[in-house]
PDB file of C-alpha atoms in Angstrom:
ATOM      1  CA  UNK D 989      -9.066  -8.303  19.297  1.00 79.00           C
ATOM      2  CA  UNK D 990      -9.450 -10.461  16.261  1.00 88.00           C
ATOM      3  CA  UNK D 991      -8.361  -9.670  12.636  1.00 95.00           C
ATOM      4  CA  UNK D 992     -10.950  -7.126  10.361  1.00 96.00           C
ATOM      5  CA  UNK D 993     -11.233  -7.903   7.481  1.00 97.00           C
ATOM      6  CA  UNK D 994     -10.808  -4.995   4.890  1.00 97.00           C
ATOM      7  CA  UNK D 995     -11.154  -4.090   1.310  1.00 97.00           C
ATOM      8  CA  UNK D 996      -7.396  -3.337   0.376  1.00 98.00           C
ATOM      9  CA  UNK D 997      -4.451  -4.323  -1.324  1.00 98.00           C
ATOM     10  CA  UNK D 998      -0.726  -4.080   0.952  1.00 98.00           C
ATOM     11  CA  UNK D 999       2.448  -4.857  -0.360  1.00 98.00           C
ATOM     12  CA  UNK D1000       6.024  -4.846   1.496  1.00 98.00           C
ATOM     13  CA  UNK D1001       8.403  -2.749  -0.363  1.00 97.00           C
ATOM     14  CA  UNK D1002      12.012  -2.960   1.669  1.00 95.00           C
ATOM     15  CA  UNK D1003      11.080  -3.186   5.561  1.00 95.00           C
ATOM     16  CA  UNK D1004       8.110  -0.909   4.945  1.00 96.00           C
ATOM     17  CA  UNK D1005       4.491  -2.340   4.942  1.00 98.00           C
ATOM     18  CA  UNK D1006       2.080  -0.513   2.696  1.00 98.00           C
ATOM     19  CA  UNK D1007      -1.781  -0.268   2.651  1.00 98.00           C
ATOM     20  CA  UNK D1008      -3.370   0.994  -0.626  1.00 98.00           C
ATOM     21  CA  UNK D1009      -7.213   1.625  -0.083  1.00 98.00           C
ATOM     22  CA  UNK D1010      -9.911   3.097  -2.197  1.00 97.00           C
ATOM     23  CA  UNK D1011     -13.125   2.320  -3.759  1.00 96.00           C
ATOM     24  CA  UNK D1012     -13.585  -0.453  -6.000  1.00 93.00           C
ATOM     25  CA  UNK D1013     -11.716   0.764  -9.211  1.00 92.00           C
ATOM     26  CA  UNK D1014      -9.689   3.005  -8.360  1.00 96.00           C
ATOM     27  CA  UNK D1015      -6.444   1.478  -9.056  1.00 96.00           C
ATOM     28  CA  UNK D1016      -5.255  -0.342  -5.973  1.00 97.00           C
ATOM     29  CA  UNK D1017      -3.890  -3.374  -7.656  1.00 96.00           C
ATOM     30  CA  UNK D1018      -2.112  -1.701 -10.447  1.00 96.00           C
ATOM     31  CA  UNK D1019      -0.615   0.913  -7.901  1.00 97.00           C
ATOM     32  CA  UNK D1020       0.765  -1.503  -5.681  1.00 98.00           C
ATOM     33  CA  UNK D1021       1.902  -4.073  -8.546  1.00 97.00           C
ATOM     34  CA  UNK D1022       3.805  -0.677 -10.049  1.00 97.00           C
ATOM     35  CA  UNK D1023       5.335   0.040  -7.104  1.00 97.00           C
ATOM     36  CA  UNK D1024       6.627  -3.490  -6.579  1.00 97.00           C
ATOM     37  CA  UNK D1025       8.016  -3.325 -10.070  1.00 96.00           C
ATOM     38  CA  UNK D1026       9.436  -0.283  -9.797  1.00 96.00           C
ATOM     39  CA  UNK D1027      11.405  -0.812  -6.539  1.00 96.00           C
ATOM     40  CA  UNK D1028      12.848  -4.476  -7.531  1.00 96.00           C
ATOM     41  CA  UNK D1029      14.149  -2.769 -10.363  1.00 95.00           C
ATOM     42  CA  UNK D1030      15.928  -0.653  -8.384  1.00 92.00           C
ATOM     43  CA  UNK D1031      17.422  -3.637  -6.459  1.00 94.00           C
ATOM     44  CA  UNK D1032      15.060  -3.593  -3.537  1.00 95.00           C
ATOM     45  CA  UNK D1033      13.089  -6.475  -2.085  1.00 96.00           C
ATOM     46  CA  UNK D1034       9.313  -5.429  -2.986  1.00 97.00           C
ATOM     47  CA  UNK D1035       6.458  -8.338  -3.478  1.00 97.00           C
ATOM     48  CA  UNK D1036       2.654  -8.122  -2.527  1.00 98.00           C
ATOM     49  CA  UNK D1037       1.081  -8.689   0.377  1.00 98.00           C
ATOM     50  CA  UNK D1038      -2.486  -9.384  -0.184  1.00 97.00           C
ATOM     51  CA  UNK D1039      -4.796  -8.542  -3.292  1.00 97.00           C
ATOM     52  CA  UNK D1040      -8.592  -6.741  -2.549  1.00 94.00           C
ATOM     53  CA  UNK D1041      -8.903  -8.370   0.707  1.00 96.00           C
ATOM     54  CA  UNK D1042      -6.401  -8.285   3.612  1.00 98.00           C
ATOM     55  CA  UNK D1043      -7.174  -8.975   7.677  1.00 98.00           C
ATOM     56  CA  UNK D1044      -5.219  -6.218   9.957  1.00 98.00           C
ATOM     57  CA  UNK D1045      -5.150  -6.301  13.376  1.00 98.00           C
ATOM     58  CA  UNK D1046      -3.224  -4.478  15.946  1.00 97.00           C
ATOM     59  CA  UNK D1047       0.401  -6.155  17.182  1.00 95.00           C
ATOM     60  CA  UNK D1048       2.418  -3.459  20.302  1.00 94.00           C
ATOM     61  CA  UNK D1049       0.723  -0.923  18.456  1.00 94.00           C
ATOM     62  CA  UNK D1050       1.720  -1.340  14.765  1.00 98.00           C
ATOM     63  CA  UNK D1051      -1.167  -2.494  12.286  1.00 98.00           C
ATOM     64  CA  UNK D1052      -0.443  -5.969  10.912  1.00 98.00           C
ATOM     65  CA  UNK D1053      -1.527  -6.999   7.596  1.00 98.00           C
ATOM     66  CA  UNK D1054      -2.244 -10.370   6.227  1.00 98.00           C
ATOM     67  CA  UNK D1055      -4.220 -12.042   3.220  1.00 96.00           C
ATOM     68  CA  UNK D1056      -6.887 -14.806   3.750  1.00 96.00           C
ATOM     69  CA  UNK D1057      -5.297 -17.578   3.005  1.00 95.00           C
ATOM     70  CA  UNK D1058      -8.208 -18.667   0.022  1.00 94.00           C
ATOM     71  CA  UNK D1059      -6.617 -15.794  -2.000  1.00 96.00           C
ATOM     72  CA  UNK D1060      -2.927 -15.895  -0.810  1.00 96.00           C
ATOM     73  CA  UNK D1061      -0.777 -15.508  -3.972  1.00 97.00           C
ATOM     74  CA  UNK D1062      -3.357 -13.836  -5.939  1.00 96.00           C
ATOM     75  CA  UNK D1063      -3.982 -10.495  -7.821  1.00 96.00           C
ATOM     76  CA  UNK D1064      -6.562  -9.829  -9.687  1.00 92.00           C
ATOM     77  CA  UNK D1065      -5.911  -8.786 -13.320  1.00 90.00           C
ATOM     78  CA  UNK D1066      -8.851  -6.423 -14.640  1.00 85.00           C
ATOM     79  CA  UNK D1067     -10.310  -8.210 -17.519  1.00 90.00           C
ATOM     80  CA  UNK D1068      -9.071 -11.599 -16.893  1.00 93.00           C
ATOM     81  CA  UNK D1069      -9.349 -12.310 -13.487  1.00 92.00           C
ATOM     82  CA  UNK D1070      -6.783 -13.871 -10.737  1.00 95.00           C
ATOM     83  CA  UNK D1071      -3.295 -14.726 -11.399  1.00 97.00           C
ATOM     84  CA  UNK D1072      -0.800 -16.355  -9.380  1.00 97.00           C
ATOM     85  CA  UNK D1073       2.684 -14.545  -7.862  1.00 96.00           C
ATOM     86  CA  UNK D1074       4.598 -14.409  -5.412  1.00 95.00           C
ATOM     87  CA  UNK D1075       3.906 -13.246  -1.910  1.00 97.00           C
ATOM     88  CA  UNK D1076       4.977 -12.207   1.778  1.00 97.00           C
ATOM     89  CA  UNK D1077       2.614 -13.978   4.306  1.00 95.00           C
ATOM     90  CA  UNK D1078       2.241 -10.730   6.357  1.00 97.00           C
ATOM     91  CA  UNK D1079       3.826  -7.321   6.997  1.00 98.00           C
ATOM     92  CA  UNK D1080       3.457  -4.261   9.209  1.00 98.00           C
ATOM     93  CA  UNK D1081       2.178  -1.481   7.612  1.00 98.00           C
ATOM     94  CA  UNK D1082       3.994   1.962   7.756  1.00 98.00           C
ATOM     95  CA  UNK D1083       2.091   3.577   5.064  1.00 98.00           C
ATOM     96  CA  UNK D1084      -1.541   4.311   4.141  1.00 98.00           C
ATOM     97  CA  UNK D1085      -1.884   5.240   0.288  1.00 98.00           C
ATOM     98  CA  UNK D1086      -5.799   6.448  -0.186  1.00 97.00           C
ATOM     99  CA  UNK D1087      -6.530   6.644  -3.725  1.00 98.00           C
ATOM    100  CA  UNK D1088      -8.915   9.613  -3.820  1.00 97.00           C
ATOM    101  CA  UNK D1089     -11.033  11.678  -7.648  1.00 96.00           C
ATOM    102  CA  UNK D1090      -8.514  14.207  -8.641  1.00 87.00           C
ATOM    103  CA  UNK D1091     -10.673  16.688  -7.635  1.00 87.00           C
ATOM    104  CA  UNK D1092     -10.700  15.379  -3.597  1.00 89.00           C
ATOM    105  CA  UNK D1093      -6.827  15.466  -3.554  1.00 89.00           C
ATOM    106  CA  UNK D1094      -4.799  18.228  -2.021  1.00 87.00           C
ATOM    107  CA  UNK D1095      -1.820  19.636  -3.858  1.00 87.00           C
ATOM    108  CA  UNK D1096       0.069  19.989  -0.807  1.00 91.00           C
ATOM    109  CA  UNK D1097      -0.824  17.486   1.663  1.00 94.00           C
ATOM    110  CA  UNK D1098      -0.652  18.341   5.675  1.00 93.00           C
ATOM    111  CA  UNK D1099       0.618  15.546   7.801  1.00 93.00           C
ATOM    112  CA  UNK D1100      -2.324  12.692   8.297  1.00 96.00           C
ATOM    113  CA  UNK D1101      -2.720   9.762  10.135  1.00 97.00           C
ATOM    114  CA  UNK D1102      -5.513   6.929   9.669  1.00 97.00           C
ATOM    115  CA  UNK D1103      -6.986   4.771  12.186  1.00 97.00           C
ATOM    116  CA  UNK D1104      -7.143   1.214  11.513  1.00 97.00           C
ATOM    117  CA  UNK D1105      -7.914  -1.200  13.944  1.00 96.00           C
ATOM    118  CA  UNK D1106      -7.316   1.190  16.641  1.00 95.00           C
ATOM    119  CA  UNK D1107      -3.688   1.896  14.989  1.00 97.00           C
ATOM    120  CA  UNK D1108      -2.546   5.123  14.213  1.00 97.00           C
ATOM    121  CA  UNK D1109      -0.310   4.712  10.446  1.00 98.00           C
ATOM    122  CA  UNK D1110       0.340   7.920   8.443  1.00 98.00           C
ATOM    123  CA  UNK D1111      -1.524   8.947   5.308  1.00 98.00           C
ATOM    124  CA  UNK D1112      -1.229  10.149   1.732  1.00 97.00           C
ATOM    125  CA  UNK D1113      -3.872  10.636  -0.671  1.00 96.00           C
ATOM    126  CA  UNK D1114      -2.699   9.790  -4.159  1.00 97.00           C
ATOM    127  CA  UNK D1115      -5.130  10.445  -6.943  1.00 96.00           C
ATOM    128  CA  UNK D1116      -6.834   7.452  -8.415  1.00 96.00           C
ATOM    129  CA  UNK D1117      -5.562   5.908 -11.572  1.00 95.00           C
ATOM    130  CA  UNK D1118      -2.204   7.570 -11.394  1.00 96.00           C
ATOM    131  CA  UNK D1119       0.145   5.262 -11.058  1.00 96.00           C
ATOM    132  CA  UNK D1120       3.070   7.774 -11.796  1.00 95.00           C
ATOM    133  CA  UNK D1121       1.935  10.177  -9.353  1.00 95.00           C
ATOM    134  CA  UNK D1122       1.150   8.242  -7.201  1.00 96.00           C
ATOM    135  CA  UNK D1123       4.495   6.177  -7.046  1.00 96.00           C
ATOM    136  CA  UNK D1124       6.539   9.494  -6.473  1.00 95.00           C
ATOM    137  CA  UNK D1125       3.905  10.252  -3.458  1.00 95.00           C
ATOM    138  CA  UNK D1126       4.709   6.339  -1.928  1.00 95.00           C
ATOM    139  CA  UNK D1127       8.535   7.207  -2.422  1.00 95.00           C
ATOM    140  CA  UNK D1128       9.112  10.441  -0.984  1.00 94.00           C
ATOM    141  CA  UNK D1129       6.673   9.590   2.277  1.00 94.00           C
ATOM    142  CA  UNK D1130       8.685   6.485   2.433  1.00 93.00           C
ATOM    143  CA  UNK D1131      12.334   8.248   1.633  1.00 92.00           C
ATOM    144  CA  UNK D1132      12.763   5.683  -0.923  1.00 91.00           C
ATOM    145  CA  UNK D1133      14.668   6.446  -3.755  1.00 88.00           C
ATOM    146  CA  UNK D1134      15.229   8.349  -5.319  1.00 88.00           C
ATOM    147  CA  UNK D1135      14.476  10.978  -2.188  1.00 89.00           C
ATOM    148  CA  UNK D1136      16.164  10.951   1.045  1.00 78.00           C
ATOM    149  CA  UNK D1137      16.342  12.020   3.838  1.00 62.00           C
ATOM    150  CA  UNK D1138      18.911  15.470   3.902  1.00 59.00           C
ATOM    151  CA  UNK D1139      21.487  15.276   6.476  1.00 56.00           C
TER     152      UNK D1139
END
């Protein structure tokens, strides 16, 4: 099956993959360029993936994300436009982060899964625009620190 294109950003933080979708303005590329920042301070590998645009397909049943290569080592910057940074060429994705109105967003969120190119990759919904909120979300679903996983 070939690639899909979708309207997302991803980023690699560690060995996990993660997908950040929403709407157009929601907060996608600030979410995932916080999360990047927050986690190499903390001495972990984290770098983007793709900005607005990234192909998935499905690889032995993970979800595979890449960026077109005519915006590889781009984000957008609201206001200014793209800037250059590093990247990672591709990465599996573990996580999907839906940036959702506060209004849609459960306060305590069930187990989910979303389907993405016939891939099954769990699901939070983080509200939109939160970057703080939503970072402790991405970090406890990922047992990244400063949670873990209790013995």
């Amino acid at each position: 099956m070939p690639p899909v294109n979708i309207h997302a950003t991803g980023l690699v933080i560690g060995d996990r993959g993660v997908l950040v979708v929403g709407a157009s303005g929601t907060g996608k590329t600030t979410l995932a360029l916080a999360l990047a920042d927050h986690f190499q301070r903390g001495g972990l590998h984290a770098r983007l993936v793709g900005d607005d645009q990234l192909f998935v397909s499905a690889r032995h049943g993970r979800l595979l994300m890449r960026t077109p290569s005519s915006i590889s080592g781009l984000a957008e910057v609201h206001g200014i436009g793209p800037r250059p940074l590093p990247v990672e060429p591709a990465a599996v994705v573990d996580l999907v982060v839906r940036l959702v109105p506060a209004g849609l967003m459960a306060r305590l969120q069930e187990e989910a899964v979303e389907t993405i190119a016939g891939c099954q990759v769990p699901r939070i919904e983080a509200e939109e625009r939160n970057v703080a909120a939503a970072l402790l979300l991405a970090a406890a679903r990922l047992e990244l620190p400063p949670f873990r996983q209790l013995d």
